[in-house]
Each structure stands twice: as C-alpha cells, then as structure tokens.
Coordinates of C-alpha atoms and ligand atoms in Angstrom, one line a residue:
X284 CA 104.8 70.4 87.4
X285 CA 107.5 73.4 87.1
X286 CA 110.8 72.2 86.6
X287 CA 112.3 72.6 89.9
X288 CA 110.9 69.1 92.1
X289 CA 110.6 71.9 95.1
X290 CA 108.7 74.2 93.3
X291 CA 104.9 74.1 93.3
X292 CA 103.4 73.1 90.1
X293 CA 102.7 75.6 87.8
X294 CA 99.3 75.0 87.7
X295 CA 98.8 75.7 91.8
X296 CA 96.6 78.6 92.7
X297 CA 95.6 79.6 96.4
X298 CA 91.5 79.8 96.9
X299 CA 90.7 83.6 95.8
X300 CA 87.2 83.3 97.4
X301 CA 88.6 82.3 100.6
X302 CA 91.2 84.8 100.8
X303 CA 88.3 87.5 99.7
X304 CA 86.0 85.9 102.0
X305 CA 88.3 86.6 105.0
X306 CA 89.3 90.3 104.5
X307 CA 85.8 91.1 104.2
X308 CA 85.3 89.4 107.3
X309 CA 88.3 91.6 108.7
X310 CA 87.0 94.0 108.0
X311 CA 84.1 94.0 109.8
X312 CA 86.2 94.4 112.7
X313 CA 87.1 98.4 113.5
X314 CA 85.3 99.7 110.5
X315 CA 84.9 103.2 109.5
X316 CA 82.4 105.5 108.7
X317 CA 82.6 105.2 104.7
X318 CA 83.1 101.9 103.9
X319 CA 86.8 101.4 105.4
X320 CA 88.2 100.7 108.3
X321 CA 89.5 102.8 111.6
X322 CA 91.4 99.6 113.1
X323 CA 94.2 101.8 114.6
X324 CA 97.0 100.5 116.7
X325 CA 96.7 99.2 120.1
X326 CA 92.9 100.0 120.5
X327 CA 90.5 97.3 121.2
X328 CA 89.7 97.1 117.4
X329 CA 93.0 96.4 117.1
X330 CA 92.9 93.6 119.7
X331 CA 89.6 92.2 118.4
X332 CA 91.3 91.8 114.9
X333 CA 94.3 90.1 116.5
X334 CA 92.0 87.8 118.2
X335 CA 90.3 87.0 114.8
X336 CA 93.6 86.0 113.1
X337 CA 94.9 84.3 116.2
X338 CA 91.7 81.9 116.1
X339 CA 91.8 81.2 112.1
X340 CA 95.9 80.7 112.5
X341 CA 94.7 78.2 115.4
X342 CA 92.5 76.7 113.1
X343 CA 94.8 75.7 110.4
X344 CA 96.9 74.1 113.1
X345 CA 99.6 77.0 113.5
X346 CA 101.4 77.4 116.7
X347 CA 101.6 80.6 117.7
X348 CA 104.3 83.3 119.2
X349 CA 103.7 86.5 120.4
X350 CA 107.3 89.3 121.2
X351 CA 107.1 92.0 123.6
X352 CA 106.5 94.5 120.8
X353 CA 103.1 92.7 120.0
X354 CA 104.2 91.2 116.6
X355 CA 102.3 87.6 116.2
X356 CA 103.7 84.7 114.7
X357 CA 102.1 81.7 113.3
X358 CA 104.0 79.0 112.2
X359 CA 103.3 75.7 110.0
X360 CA 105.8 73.3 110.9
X361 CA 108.5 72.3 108.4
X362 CA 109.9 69.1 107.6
X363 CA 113.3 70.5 108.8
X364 CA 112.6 71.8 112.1
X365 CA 115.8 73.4 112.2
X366 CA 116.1 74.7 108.9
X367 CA 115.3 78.7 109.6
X368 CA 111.8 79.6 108.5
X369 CA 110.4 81.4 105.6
X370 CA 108.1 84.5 106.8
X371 CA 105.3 85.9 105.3
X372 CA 103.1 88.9 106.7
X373 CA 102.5 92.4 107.2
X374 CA 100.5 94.5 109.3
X375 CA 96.7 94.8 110.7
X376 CA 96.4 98.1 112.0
X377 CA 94.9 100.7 109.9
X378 CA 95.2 104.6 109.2
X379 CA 92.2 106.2 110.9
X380 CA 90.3 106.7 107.6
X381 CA 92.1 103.3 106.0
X382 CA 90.8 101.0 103.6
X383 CA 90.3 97.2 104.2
X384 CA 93.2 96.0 102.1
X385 CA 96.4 97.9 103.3
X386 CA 98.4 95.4 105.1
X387 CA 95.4 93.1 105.7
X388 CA 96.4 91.3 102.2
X389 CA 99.9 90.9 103.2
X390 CA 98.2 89.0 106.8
X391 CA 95.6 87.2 105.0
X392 CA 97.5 86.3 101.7
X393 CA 100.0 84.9 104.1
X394 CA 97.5 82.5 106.0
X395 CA 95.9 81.9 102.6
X396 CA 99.3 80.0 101.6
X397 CA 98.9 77.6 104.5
X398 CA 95.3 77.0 104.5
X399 CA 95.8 75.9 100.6
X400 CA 99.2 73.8 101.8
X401 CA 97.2 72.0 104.2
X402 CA 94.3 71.7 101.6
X403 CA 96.7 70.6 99.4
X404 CA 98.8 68.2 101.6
X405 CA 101.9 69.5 100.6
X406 CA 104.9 69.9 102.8
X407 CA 107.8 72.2 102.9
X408 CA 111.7 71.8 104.6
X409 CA 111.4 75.0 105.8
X410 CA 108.7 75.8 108.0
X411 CA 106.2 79.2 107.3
X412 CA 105.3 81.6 109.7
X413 CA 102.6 84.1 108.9
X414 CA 103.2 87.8 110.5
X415 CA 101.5 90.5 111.9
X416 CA 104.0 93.3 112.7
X417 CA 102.4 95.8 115.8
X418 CA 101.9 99.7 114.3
X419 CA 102.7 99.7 111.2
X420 CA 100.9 102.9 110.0
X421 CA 102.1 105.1 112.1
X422 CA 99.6 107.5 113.2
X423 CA 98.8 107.1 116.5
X424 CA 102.5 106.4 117.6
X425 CA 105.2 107.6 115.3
X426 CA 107.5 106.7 113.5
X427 CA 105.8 104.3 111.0
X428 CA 106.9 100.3 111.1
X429 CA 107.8 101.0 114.5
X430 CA 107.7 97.3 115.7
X431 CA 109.3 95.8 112.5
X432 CA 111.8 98.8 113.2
X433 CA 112.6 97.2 116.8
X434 CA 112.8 93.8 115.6
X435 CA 115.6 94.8 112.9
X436 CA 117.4 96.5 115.5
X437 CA 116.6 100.0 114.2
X438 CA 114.6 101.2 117.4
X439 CA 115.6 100.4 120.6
X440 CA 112.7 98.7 122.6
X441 CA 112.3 100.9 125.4
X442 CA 112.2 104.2 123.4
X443 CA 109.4 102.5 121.5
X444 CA 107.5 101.8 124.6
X445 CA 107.5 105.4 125.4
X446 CA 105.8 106.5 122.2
X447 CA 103.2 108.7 123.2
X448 CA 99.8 109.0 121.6
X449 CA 97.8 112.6 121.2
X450 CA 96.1 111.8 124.7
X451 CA 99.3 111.3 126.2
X452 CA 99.2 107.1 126.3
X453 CA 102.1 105.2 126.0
X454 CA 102.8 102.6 123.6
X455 CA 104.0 100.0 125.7
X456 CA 100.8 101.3 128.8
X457 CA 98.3 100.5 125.6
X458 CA 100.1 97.2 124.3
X459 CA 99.7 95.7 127.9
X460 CA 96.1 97.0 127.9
X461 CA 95.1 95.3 125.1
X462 CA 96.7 92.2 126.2
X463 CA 99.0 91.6 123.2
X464 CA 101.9 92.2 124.6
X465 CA 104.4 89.2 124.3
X466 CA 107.5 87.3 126.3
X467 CA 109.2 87.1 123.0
X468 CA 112.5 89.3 122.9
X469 CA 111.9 91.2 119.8
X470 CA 114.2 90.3 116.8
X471 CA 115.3 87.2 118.1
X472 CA 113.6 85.0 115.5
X473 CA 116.1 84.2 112.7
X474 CA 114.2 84.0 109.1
X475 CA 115.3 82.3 106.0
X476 CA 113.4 85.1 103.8
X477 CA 110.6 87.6 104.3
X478 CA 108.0 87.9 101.7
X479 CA 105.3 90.7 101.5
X480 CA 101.9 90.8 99.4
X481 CA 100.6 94.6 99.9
X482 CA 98.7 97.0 97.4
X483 CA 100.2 99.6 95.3
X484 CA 98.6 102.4 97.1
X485 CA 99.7 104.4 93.6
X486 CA 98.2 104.2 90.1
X487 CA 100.9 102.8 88.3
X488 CA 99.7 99.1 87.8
X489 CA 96.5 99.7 87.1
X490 CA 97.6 102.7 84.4
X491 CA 100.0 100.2 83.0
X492 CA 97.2 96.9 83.1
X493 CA 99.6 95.3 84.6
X494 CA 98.2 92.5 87.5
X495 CA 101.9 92.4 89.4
X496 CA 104.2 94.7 90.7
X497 CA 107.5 93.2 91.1
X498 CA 109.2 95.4 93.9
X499 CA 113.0 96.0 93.0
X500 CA 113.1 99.2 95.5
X501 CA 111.8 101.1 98.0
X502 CA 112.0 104.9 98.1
X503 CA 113.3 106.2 101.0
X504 CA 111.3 108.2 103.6
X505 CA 111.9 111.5 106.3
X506 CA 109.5 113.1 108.8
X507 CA 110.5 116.1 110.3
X508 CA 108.4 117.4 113.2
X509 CA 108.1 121.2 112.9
X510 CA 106.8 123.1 115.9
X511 CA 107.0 127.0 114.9
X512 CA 106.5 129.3 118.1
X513 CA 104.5 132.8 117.6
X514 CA 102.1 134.5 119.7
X515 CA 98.1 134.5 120.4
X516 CA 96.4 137.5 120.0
X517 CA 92.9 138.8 119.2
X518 CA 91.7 138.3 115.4
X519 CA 90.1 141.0 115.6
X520 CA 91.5 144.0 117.3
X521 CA 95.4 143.3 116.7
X522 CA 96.6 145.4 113.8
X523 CA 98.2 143.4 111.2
X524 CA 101.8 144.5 111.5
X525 CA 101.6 143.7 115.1
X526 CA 100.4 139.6 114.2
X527 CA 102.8 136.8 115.0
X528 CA 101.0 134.5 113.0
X529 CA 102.1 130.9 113.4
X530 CA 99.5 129.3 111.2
X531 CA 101.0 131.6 108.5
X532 CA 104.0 130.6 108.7
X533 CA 103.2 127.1 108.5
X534 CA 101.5 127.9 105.3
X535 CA 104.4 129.7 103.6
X536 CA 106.5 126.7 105.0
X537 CA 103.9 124.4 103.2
X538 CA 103.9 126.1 100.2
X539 CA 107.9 125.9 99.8
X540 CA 107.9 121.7 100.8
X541 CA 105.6 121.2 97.8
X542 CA 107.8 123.9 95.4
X543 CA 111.2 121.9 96.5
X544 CA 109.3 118.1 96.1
X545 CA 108.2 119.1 92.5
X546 CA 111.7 120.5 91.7
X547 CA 112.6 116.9 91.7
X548 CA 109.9 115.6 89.8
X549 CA 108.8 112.9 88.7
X550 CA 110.0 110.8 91.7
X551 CA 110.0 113.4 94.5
X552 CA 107.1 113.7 97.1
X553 CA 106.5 116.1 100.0
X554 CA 103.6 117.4 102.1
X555 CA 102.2 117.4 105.5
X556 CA 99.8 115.0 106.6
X557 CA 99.6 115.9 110.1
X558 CA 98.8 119.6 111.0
X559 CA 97.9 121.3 114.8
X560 CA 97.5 124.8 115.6
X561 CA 97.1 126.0 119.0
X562 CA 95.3 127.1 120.2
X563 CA 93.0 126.3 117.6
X564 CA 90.6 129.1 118.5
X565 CA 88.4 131.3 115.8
X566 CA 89.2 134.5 117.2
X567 CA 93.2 133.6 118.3
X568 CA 95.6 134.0 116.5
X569 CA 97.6 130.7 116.5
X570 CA 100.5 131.6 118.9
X571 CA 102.0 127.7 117.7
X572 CA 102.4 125.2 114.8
X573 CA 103.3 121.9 114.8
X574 CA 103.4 119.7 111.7
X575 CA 105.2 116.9 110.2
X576 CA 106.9 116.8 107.1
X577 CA 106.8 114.3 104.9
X578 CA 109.7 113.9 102.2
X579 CA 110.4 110.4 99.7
X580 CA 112.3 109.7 97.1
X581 CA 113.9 107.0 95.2
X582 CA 117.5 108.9 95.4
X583 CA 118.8 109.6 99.1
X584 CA 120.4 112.5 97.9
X585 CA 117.2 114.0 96.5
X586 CA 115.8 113.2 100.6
X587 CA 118.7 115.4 102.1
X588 CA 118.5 118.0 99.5
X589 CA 114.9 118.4 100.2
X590 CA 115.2 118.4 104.1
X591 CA 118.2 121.4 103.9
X592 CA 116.2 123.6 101.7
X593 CA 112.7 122.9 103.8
X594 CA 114.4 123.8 107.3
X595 CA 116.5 126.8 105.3
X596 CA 113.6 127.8 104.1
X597 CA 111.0 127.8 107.0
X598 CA 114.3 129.5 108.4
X599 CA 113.8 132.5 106.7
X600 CA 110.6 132.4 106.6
X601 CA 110.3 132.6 110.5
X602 CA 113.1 135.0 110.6
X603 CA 111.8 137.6 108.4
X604 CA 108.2 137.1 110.7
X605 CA 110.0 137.7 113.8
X606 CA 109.2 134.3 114.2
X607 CA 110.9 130.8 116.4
X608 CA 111.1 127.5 114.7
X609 CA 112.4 124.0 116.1
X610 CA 112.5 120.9 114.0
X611 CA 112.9 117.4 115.5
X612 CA 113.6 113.7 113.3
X613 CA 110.5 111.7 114.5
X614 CA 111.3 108.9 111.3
X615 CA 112.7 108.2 108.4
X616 CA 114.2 105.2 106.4
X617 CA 117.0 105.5 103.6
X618 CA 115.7 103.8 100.2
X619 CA 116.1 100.5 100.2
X620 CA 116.8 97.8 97.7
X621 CA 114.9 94.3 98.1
X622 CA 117.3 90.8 98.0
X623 CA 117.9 89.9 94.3
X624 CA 117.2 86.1 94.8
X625 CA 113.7 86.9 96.5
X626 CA 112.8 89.7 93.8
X627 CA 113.5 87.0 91.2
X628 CA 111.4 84.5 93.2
X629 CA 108.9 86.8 92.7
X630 CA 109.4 87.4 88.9
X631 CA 109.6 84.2 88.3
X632 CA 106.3 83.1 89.9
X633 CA 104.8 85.5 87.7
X634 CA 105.6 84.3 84.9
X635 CA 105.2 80.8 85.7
X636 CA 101.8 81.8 86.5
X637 CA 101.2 83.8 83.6
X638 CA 100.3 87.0 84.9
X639 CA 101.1 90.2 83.5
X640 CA 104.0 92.3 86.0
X641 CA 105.8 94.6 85.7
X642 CA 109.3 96.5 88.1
X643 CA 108.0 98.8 90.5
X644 CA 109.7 101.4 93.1
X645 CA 107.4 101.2 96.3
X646 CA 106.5 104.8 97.4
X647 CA 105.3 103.4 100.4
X648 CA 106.8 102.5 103.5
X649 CA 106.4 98.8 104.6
X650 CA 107.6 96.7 107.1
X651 CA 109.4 94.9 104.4
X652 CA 111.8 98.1 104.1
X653 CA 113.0 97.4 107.7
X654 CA 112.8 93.6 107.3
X655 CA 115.0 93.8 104.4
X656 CA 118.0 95.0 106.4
X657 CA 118.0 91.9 108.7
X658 CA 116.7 88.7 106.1
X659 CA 116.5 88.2 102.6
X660 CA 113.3 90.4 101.6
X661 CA 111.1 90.9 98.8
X662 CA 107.5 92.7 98.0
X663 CA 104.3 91.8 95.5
X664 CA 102.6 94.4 95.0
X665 CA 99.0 94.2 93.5
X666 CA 96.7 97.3 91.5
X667 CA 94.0 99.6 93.3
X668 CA 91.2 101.6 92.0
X669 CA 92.8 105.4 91.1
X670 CA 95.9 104.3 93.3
X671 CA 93.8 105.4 96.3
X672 CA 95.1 104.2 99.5
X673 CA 95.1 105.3 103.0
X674 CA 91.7 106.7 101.8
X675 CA 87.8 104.7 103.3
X676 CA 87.5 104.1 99.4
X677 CA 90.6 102.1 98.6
X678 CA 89.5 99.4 96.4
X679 CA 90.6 96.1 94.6
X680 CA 89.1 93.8 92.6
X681 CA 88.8 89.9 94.0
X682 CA 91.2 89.3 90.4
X683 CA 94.0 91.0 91.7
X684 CA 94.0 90.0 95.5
X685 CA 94.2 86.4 94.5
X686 CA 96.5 86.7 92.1
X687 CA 98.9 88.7 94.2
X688 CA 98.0 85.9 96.4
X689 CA 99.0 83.1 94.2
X690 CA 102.1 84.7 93.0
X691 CA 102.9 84.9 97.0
X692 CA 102.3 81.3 97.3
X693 CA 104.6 80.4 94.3
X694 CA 107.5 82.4 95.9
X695 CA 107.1 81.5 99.5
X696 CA 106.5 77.8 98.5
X697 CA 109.4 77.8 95.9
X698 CA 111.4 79.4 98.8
X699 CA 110.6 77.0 101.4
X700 CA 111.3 73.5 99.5
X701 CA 108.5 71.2 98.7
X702 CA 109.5 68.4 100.1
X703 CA 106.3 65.9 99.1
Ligands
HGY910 O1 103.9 105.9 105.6 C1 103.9 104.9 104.9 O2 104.3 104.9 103.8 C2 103.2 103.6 105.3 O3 101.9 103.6 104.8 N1 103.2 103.5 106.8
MN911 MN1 100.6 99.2 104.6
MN912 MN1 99.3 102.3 105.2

C-alpha cells in the first residue's frame, strides 16, 4: 500500500488487455485505407464512435452529459457528491489519414480507470468523469481544440458554430446532424483537475527508452491563413515575364517559413500542412493561393519573431512579383505550462510504479493546453514507433499504452481520494 491511505496501492495496475482490446475495437469504426483511421469530426464515423463509448460508459454504470459543443461526459459517482470532480479524457476525432491511438488513449485510458475501480471496488471522494472533447484535430473545422477552446472561454460559442467546412457546412448544421449536439452550456462544469494520457506523436521517448513522458510544458502554436491573389493565364502561350504566378509565390513563401523555423533550431517548427491552388488546373496558371502556416515553439517570443519575418517576407516576395497577399489568424495558443501539483502527481505515479520517465515539452497541441487555463491540468505522454503521428502507420506497443494507462490511474485515483 503507498504511503498516503488515499492513494492506490503501489502495486495497482489497470487491465492492459482490456484497454488494448477496446482501441482496437475503436478503431474499427471510421477506418482508413492503410491501417488507420479517417474518424473526422462531426461525420457519421464520428457519431458511430460516440455511440460506441457512450454504450461502454453506460455499461460501467456512468451517467452521462452531453454540452452544446458536443463534448460527452461520463461520470462515476464520488463519495462526496459535491466535492468537484476529477476529469480525465481527450478526444475521438481523427486527422483524415490518423492513426488509432491519437486521442483515443486519452478516451479509453480514461474509461479504463473506472472499469478497473469498479473491478476493484474502490471508491473515491471525488467523483471521475471521462471526456471526449468535440474537434479536436482540427482539420475539417479550424482552429484545433475548438470545443475544449469554447469550454475554457477562449472561443465564443456561436463563432464556433459557424465554422465552415471545405463544402461549405457549418459546424454547429453538422453537430445537430449527427445528433450529438447537447443542452449542456459549455464550460459550465467546474473540475477539481484534468488529466490527459496521449502519445508523444515525436521520437523523443522512444530515442531516450524511456516508457513516460512527464509533460512540464506545452509549446505554443500559430496558424496563419495566407491567401496570395495573382492571375490565371495559359501555361502555355503566356510568356514568362508576363506570369503572375501564385503557386510561385507560395513556394518562395514556403521555402522562407522553413529557413526562419530552422534559424531557431532545435525547438522551432514551421511548415504548411494545408495547401489549395485555384484554380488547380494543368494548363492555368494558379491566379490564387491559400495556405496555412503552421509556427510552434517552446518560447513565445520565438512564435512572434517567426510570424513578423514570414508575413515580411511573403511581403516582399509578393511585392517584387507584382503580386497581392492577405493573411488572416485562424488559431493559435501561447505555450503553456501544466499545474505543478498535477505534474508531480504524475511523476510520482511513475515512480511509484517503477517505470522509467522522463520531462517532456509537448509539441503538440491538446486539449489539455486549453483545459489548463481553466483547472489544474496535467499530461502523460506515452512512446510511438519513429514518433509518427498524424500518419495511418502511427504505432504503439500494448507495453506502453497500459503503462501510460496505469500511471493515469495512479494520478487520477491519487487525485480523487480513495476513500475505501
Ligand atoms: O495540431 C495539433 O498539434 C493537434 O494535433 N491538434
Ligand atoms: Mn491528439
Ligand atoms: Mn492529432
């Protein structure tokens, strides 16, 4: 037994096969065309895998609550009723060619605390409540952790709702479509702490053999829409000094975000993940760009430095090729640093447990980064094959799921007060 009476004994661990046995299950729901999953937000895949956690949350006698962003809650009731819960979760919706772990172990590692509570008989003061926030990723409605975003208070609700897809659909048209849309007023919940289990989606864990990451920070994220205006014309019979090549531009803007990222290595990322030319013709000229950079770093500083010299640069890039450009916000967060008495719930499970960890910045965005700004938040992170994420060939092992897993159970349980 650990020391601490409300702590669970050190010799607790959650049921690794059941936890594996369940995301494979997931993600049979939505899957992809290489071995991942396509669950994105708001489409009946999406739906179908709600359904499927709704009916094992059900089933391991959670009540459940649903907000009118979509985010689901299921809660195991506490000995306290009134004490304020401790949450655990992350999200279910997957990048277009996703893997099956991203966000799905945060979900599932969550219910995997309560199924191995009630297995166990063990009761907290505080109740749990597993979480699933609505679009995470990001993709088909920016900005990423939009509904986490709303239920801090960073987004207002109706400016969510409006989100439009590449087809033109709304966010809150698709939400009621699907059915998942809530009574709840968003961000109303209070919570006693947040926890979230997710995957490194980087190679640093695995590099370092290390089985847990121990999230102190999280780097801080900008997307900048860039939409640069030229003209269409014939491939073929306009004369090069005559072209008003958009999709050149683009590239020469491209090719400076990647020179300014690396002259803030090690920590400094930037590309372009999303890319459309128009009018996307072999023999036209594209007449308009629009992409989406993508800046991180650990050092807010290092984020503005690299947003001035992008836009001064696709500035004179545009200029000097006679050339319009227009750039628009469409996300960002500031880098964010997790609650120190979570964190060291974290670290401390880890070594109760006896499993090798480590400090880790997350270069990823998470729910968790928005979370953390409204409840006492913390992150365990767990290795992946080459760091590949957001990729049909992420990988873990069924190792270091459950003992992400069990390190999550330690901290949530520790958090929430065993109280028998
Ligand atoms: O963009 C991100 O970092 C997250 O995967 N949504
Ligand atoms: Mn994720
Ligand atoms: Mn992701």
């Amino acid at each position: 037994m650990s020391s601490d009476s409300t702590a669970p004994g050190d010799n607790l661990r959650i049921d690794g096969s059941r936890l594996w046995g369940s995301i494979m299950e997931m993600a049979k729901i939505g899957p992809g065309v290489a071995g991942g999953n396509n669950r994105q937000t708001l489409t009946d895949a999406d739906g179908e895998g709600r359904a499927l956690f709704q009916s094992w949350c059900e089933a391991a006698g959670c009540t459940m609550g649903l907000d009118q962003m979509g985010n689901m809650f299921a809660r195991r009731e506490g000995a306290d009723p009134d004490a304020l819960p401790v949450y655990v979760g992350s999200h279910l919706d997957t990048q277009p060619t996703g893997g099956k772990y991203d966000g799905v172990l945060g979900v599932l590692g969550g219910l995997e605390i309560v199924r191995t509570l009630n297995d166990l008989g063990i009761k907290t003061k505080h109740p749990i409540v597993i979480t699933n926030f609505s679009n995470e990723e990001g993709t088909r409605y920016a900005p990423a952790m939009l509904a986490s975003g709303v239920f801090a208070g960073i987004h207002d609700q109706d400016w969510a709702y409006d989100r439009v897809d590449a087809d033109g659909k709304r966010f809150g048209d698709e939400l009621e479509r699907i059915g998942w849309k809530g009574e709840e007023k968003v961000g109303a919940r209070k919570m006693h702490a947040f926890f979230e289990l997710h995957i490194e989606q980087g190679p640093i864990l695995e590099a370092e053999g290390k089985d847990i990451g121990v999230v102190t920070h999280g780097q801080g994220l900008s997307w900048t829409q860039v939409t640069v205006t030229g003209k269409e014309a014939h491939t073929g019979s306009t004369p090069m000094p005559m072209r008003r090549n958009a999709g050149l531009a683009m590239a020469r803007i491209l090719e400076k975000v990647d020179e300014i990222a690396w002259s803030h290595k090690p920590h400094a990322v930037g590309a372009a993940g999303h890319i459309e030319v128009f009018p996307n013709s072999r023999n036209v000229i594209p007449g308009k760009a629009v992409f989406t950079v993508d800046l991180r770093s650990p050092e807010l500083a290092v984020i503005q430095d690299m947003e001035a010299r992008t836009q001064a640069a696709a500035r004179k890039i545009c200029d000097d090729m006679g050339l319009e450009v227009a750039f628009e916000k469409v996300g960002g967060f500031d880098p964010v640093a997790f609650d120190e008495g979570c964190v060291t719930a974290v670290r401390s499970a880890a070594e109760r447990l006896g499993y090798s960890h480590m400090n880790i910045i997350s270069g990823a965005g998470h729910d968790a980064c928005w979370i953390n700004q409204v409840a006492p938040t913390a992150m365990i992170m767990c290795p992946c094959v080459d760091g590949l994420s957001h990729n049909e060939a992420e990988e873990i092992t069924p190792e270091w799921a459950s003992r992400g897993a069990d390190v999550l159970f330690h901290a949530v349980v520790e958090t929430a007060e065993i109280i028998e």
